[in-house]
Short mmCIF file of C-alpha atoms and ligand atoms in Angstrom, two decimals:
data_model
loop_
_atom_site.label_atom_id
_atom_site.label_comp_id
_atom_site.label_asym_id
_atom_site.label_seq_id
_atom_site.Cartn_x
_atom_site.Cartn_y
_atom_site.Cartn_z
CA UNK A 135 62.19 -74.89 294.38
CA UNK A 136 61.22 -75.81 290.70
CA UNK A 137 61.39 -72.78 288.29
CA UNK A 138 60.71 -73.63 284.79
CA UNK A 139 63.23 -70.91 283.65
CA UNK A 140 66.59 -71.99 285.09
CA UNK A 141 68.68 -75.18 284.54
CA UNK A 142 68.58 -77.79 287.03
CA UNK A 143 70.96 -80.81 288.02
CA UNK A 144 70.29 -84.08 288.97
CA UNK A 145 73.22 -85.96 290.40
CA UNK A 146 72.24 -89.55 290.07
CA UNK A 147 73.67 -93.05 291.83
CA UNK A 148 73.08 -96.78 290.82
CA UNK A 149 75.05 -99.60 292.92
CA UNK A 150 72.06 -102.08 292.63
CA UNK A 151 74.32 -104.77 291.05
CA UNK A 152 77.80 -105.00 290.21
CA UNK A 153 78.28 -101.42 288.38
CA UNK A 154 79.54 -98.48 290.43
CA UNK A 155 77.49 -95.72 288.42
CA UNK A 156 77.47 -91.56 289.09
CA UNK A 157 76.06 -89.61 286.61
CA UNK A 158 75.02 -85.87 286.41
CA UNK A 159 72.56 -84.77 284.66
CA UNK A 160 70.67 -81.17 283.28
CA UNK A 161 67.02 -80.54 283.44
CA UNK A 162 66.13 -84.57 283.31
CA UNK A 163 67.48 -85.41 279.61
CA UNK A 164 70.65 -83.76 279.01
CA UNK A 165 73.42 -85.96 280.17
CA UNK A 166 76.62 -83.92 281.38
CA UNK A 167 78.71 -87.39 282.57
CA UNK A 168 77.88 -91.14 283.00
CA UNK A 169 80.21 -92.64 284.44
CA UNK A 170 80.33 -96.67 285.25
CA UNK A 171 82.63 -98.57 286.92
CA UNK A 172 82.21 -102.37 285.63
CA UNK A 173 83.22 -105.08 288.62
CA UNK A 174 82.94 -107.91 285.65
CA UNK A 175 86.32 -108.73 285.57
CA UNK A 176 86.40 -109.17 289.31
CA UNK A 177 83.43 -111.52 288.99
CA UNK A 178 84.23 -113.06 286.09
CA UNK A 179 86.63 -116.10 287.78
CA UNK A 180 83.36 -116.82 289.98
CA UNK A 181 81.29 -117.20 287.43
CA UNK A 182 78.97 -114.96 288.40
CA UNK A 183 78.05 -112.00 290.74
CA UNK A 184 79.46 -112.42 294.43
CA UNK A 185 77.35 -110.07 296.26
CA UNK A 186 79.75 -109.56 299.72
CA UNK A 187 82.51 -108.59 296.52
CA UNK A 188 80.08 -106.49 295.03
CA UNK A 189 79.22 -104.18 298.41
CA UNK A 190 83.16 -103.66 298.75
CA UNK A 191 83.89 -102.52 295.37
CA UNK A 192 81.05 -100.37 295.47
CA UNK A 193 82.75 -98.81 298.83
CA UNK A 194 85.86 -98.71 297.05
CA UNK A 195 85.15 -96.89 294.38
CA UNK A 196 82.09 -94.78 294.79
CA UNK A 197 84.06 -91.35 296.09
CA UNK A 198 85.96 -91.36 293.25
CA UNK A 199 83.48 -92.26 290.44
CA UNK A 200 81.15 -89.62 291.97
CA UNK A 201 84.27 -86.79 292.26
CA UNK A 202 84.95 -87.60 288.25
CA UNK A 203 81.56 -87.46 287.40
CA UNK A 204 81.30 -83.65 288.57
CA UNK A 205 84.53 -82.59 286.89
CA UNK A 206 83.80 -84.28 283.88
CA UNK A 207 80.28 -82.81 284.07
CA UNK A 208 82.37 -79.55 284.92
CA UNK A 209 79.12 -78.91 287.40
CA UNK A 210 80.35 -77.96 290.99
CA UNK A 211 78.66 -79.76 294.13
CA UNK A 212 76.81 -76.40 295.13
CA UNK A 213 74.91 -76.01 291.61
CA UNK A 214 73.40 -79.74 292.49
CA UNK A 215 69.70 -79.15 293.08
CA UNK A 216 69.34 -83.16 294.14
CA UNK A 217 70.21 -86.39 294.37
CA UNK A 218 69.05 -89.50 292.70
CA UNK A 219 69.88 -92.77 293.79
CA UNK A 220 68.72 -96.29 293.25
CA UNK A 221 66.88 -97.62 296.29
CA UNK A 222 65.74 -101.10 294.97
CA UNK A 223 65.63 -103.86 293.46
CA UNK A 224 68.85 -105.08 293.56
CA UNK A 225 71.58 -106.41 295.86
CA UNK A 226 71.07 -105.57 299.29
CA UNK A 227 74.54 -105.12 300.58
CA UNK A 228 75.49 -103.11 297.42
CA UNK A 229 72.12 -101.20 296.77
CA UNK A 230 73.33 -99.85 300.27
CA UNK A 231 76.38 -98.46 299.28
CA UNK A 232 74.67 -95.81 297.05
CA UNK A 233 72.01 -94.58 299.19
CA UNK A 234 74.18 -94.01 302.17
CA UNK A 235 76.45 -91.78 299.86
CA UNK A 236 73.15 -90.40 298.52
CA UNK A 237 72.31 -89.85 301.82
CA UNK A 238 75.19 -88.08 302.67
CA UNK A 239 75.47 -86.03 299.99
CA UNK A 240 71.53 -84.78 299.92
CA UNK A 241 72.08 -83.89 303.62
CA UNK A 242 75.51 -82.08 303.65
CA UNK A 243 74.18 -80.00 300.78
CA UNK A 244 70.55 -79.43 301.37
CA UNK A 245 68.91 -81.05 299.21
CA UNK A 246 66.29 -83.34 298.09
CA UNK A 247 66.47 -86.88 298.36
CA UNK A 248 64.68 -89.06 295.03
CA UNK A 249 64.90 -92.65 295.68
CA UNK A 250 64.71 -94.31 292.67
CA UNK A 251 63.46 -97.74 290.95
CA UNK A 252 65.70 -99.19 289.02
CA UNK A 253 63.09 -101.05 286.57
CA UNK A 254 62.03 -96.96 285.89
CA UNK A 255 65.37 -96.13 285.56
CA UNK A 256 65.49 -98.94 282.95
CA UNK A 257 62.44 -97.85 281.01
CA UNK A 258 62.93 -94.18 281.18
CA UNK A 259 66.40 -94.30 279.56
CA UNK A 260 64.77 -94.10 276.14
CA UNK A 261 63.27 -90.46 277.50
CA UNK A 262 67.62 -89.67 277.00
CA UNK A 263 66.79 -90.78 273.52
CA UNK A 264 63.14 -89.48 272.39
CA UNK A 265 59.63 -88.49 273.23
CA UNK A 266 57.63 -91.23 274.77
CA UNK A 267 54.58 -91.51 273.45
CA UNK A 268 51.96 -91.94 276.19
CA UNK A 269 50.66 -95.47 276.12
CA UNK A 270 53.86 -97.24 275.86
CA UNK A 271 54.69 -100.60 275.98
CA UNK A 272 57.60 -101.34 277.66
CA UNK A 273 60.00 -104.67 277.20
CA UNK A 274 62.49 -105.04 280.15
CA UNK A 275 64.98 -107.59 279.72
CA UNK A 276 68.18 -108.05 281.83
CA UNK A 277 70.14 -110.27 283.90
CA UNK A 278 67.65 -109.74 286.39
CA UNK A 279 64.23 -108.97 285.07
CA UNK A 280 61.91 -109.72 282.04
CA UNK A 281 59.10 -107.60 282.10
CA UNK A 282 56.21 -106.50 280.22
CA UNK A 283 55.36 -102.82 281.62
CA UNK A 284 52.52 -100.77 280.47
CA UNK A 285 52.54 -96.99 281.20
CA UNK A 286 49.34 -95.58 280.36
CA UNK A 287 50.90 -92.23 281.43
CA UNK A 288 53.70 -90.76 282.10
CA UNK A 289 55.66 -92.13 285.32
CA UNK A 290 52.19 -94.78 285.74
CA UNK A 291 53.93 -98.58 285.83
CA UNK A 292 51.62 -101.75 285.62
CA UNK A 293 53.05 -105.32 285.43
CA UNK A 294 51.30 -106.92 282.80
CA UNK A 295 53.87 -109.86 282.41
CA UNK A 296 56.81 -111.11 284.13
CA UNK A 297 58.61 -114.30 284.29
CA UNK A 298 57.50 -116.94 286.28
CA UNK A 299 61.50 -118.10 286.85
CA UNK A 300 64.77 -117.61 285.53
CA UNK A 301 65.25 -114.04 284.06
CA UNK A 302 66.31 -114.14 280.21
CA UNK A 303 69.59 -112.59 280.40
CA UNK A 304 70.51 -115.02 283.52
CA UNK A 305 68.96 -117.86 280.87
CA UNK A 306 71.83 -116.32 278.65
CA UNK A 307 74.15 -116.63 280.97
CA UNK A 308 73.46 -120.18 282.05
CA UNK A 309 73.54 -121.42 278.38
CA UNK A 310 76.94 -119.24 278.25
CA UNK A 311 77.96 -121.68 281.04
CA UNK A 312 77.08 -124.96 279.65
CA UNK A 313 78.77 -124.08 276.58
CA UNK A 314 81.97 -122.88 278.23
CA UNK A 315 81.78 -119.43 277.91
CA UNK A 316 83.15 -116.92 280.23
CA UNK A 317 80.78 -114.80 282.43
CA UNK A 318 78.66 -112.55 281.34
CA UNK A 319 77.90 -114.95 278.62
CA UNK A 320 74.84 -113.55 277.22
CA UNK A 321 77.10 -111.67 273.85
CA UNK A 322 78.54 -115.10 273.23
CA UNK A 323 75.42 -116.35 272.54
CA UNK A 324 74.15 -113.75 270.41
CA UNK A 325 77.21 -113.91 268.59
CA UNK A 326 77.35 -117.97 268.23
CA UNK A 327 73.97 -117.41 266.97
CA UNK A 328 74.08 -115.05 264.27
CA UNK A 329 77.29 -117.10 263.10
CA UNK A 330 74.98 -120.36 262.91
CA UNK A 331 74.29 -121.70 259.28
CA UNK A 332 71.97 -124.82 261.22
CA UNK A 333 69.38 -124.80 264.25
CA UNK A 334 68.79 -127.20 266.10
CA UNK A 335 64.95 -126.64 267.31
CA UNK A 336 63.75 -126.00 270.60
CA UNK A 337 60.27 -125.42 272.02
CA UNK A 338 58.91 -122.20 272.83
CA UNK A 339 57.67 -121.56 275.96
CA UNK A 340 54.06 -119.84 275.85
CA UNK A 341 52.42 -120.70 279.35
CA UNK A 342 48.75 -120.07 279.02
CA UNK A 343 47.19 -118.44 275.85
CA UNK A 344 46.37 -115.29 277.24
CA UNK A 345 49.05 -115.19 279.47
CA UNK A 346 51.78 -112.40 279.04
CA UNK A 347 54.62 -114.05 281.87
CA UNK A 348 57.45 -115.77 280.86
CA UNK A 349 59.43 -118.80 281.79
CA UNK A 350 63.28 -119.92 280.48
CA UNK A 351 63.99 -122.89 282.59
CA UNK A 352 62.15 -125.26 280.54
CA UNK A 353 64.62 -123.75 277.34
CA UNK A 354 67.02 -123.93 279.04
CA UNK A 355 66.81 -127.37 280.35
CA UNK A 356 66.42 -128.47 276.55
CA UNK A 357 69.89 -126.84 275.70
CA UNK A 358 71.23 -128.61 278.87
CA UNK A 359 69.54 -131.90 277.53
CA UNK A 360 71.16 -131.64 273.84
CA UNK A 361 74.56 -131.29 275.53
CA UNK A 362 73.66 -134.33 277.25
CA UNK A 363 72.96 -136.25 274.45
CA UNK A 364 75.63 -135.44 272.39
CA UNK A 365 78.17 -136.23 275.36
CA UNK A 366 76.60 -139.38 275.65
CA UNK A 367 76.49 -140.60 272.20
CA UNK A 368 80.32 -138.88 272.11
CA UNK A 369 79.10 -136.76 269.12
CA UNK A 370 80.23 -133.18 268.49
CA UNK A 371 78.04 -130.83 269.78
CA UNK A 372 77.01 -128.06 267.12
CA UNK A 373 77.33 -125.16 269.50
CA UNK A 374 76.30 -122.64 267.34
CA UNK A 375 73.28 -124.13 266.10
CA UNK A 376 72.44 -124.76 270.03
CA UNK A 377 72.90 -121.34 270.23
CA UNK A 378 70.72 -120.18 267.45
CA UNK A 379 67.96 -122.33 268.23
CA UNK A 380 68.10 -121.09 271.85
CA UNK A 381 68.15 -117.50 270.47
CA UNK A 382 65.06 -118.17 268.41
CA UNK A 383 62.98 -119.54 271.02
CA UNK A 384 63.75 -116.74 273.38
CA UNK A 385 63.26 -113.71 270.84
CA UNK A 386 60.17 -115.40 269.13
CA UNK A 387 58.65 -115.69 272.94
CA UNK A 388 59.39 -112.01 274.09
CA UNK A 389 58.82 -110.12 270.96
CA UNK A 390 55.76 -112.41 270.46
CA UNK A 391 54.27 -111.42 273.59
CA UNK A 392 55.06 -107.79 273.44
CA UNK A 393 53.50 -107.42 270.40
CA UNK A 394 50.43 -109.24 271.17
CA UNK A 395 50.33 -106.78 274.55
CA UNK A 396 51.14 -103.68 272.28
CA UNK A 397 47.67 -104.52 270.14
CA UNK A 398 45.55 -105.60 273.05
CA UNK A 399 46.75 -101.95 275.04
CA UNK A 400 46.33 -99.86 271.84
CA UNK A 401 49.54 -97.97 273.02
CA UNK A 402 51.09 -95.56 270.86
CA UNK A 403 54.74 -96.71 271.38
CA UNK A 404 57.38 -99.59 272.09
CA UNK A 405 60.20 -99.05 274.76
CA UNK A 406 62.91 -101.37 275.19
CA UNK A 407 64.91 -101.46 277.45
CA UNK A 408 67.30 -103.46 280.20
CA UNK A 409 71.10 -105.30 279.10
CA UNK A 410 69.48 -107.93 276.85
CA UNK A 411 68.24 -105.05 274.72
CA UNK A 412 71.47 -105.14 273.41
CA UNK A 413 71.24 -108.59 271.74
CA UNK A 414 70.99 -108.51 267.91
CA UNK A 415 68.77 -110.98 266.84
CA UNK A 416 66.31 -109.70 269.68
CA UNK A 417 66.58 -106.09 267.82
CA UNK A 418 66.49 -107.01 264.55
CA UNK A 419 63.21 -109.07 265.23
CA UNK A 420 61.65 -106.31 267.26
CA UNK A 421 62.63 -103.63 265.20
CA UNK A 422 60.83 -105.58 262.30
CA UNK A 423 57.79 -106.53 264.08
CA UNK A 424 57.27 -103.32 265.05
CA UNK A 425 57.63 -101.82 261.53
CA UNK A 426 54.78 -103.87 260.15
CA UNK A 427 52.64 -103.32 262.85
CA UNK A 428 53.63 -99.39 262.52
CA UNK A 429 54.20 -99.08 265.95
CA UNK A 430 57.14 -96.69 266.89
CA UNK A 431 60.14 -98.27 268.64
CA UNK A 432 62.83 -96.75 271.04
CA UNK A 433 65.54 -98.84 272.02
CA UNK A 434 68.35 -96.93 273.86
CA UNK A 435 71.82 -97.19 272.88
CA UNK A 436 74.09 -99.72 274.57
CA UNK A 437 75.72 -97.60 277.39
CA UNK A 438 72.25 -96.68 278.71
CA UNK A 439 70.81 -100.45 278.15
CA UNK A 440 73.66 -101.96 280.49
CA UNK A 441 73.22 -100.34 284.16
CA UNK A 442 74.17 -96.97 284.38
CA UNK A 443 73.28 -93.88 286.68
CA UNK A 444 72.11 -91.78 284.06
CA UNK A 445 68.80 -94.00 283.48
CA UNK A 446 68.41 -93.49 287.44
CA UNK A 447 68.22 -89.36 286.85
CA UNK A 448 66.12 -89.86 283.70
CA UNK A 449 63.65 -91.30 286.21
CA UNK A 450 63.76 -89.21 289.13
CA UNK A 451 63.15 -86.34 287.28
CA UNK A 452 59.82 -87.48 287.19
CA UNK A 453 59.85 -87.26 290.93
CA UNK A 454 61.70 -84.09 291.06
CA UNK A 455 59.57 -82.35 288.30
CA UNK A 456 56.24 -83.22 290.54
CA UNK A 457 58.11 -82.37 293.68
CA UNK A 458 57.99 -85.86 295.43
CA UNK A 459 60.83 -86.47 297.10
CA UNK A 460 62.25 -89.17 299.78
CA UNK A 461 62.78 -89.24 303.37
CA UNK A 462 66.42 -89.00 304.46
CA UNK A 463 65.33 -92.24 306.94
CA UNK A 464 64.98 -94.45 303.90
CA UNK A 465 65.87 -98.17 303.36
CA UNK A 466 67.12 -99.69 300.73
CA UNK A 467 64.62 -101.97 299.33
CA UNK A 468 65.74 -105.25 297.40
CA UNK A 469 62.63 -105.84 296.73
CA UNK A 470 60.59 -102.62 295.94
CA UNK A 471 57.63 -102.96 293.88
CA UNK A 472 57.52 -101.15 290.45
CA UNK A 473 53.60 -99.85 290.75
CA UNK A 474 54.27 -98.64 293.88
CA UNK A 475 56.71 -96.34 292.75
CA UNK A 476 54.59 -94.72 290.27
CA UNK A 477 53.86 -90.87 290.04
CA UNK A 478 51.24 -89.56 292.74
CA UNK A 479 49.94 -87.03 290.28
CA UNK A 480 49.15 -88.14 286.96
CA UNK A 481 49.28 -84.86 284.89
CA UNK A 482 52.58 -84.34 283.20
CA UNK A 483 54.18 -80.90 284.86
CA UNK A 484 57.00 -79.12 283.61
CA UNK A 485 57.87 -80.52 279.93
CA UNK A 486 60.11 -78.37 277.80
O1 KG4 B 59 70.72 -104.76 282.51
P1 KG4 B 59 72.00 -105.48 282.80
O2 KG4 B 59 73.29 -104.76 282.51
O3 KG4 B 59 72.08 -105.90 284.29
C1 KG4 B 59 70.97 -106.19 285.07
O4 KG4 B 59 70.32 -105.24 285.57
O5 KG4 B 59 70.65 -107.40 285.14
O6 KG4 B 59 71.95 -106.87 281.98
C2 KG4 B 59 73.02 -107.80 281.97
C3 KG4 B 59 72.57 -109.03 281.21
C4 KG4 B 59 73.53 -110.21 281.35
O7 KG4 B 59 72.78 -111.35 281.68
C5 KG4 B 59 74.15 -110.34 279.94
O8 KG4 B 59 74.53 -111.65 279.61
C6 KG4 B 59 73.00 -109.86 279.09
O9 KG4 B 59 72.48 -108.74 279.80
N1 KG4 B 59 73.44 -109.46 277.74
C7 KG4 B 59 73.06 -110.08 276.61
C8 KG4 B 59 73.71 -109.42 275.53
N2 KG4 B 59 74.46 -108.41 276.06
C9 KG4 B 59 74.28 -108.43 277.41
N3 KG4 B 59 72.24 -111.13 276.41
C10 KG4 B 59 72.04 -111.53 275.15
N4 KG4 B 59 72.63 -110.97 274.08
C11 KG4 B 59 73.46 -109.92 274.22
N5 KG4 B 59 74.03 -109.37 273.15
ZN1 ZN B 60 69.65 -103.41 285.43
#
């Protein structure tokens, strides 16, 4: 089915939260379309995600995302040699939506089925951007994991770290809250922060000394505790130096530990990746660190941080290029394990 010589297409679907993604992509890397379909503003006057919303505006929109992804790809549904979709973590009800359509779809045209992880999918969007250099390090951080990933090879996952609670970009979002912003709060912050001439300091949250998890409730509780005390003593609360001295801790923890993983795993490389990858002061830091320690970074650009389909192809074409493919009786799985998903054969086939 694989032949080195001619193009292939991956068509590629990610409902796992509350994006409506289709994406089409050529021979794993070259990205034809990306479309996403953003349900924030839905969400937004809930103040967070509302999954039962979520699964109907995923069935809303999903024919028509997936039809403008193929014109805008100008790639007809016969030249698609398979489909990609996410099949877990995520939302249940929504992570559904895409892998019946992916069903569909890989059945009415013939063709293989990749069921994808979305952490991978995370990860491998900086293989859109650049070589990977085999060990990597990899830094997931989003609104619903913080993870420390080591790949010893390509398409090998192993959970070094993780966090032991909130995840930092739902930390983010429930400082957002407390200081009255809007949903997803997580920019606000960043911005507050880099705006902040004062910090007010919090502790940083380092669990055991060899440990590489994480845990934000105990930061965030201290933000929640400053609010308190200003309200009580009817002070003004300095937001933005709340802000920056949450930032601090956060960044200092996370690029602390990935840096201290990075030396103990000799790897080669630093991947970040997930929606938090976005934040400024977490770059900046990382970037930095990185330099003096001259380890090469890859951080993807923002439309492939935030969830996207694209990321979801980038990572089944690890699948497709080792022929391993899914079972058209799959379930979605909000819970599937990372490891588990990793490559059967370790050699790396058919690299351009
Ligand atoms: O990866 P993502 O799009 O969705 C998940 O898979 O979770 O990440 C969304 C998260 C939200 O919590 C949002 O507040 C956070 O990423 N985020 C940020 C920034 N931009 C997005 N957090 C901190 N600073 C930012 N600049
Ligand atoms: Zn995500």
């Amino acid at each position: 089915m694989f032949s080195e010589s001619s193009d292939y297409y991956l068509l590629a679907i990610e409902t796992s939260c509350d994006e409506t993604s289709v994406a089409v992509v050529r021979n794993g890397r070259e990205v034809l379309s990306n479309l996403v379909s953003s349900q924030i503003d839905t969400h937004r006057q809930f103040g967070g995600v509302v999954p039962e919303i979520a699964s109907r505006k995923h069935v809303e929109s999903i024919t028509a995302i997936a039809e403008e992804a193929l014109r805008n790809a100008d790639v007809g549904l016969e030249r698609i040699d398979a489909v990609a979709v996410t099949q877990g973590p995520g939302l249940v009800g929504a992570l559904l939506v895409g892998v019946v359509a992916a069903k569909t779809l890989a059945f009415a045209l013939d063709v293989p089925l990749i069921g994808t992880h979305h952490i991978a999918g995370h990860i491998y969007a900086n293989r859109l951007i650049g070589e990977i250099l085999y060990p990597a390090m990899a830094l997931v951080v989003s609104g619903g994991h913080t993870e420390l990933v080591l790949l010893e090879s390509e398409g090998s996952f192993r959970i070094i770290g993780r966090t032991r609670d909130d995840a930092i970009g739902e930390a983010y979002d429930k400082v957002a809250r407390a200081l009255k912003f809007p949903y997803p709060g997580g920019p606000h912050v960043d911005r507050l922060a880099q705006e902040a001439e004062a910090e007010i300091e919090l502790p940083r949250s380092w669990l055991e000394p060899d440990s590489y998890d994480f845990s934000f409730s105990g930061l965030k509780s201290a933000v929640l505790a400053e609010i308190n005390r200003a309200n009580m003593k009817g002070e003004e609360l300095n937001a933005a130096a709340l802000a920056k001295g949450f930032q601090a801790s956060a960044v200092e923890v996370v690029t602390g530990k990935a840096m201290r993983a990075a030396a103990e795993f000799g790897v080669r490389q630093m991947l970040l990746c997930g929606g938090v990858a976005a934040n400024r002061g977490l770059r900046e830091r990382l970037s930095r660190l990185c330099e003096e320690a001259g380890l090469p970074l890859l951080i993807p650009p923002l439309s492939l941080c935030t969830d996207n389909a694209a990321m979801i192809a980038a990572a089944a074409d690890l699948k497709w290029r080792r022929g391993e493919f899914t079972s058209l009786d799959m379930k979605a799985d909000p819970q599937m394990p990372l490891e588990d998903w990793s490559v059967k054969k370790s050699a790396s086939v058919g690299e351009d």
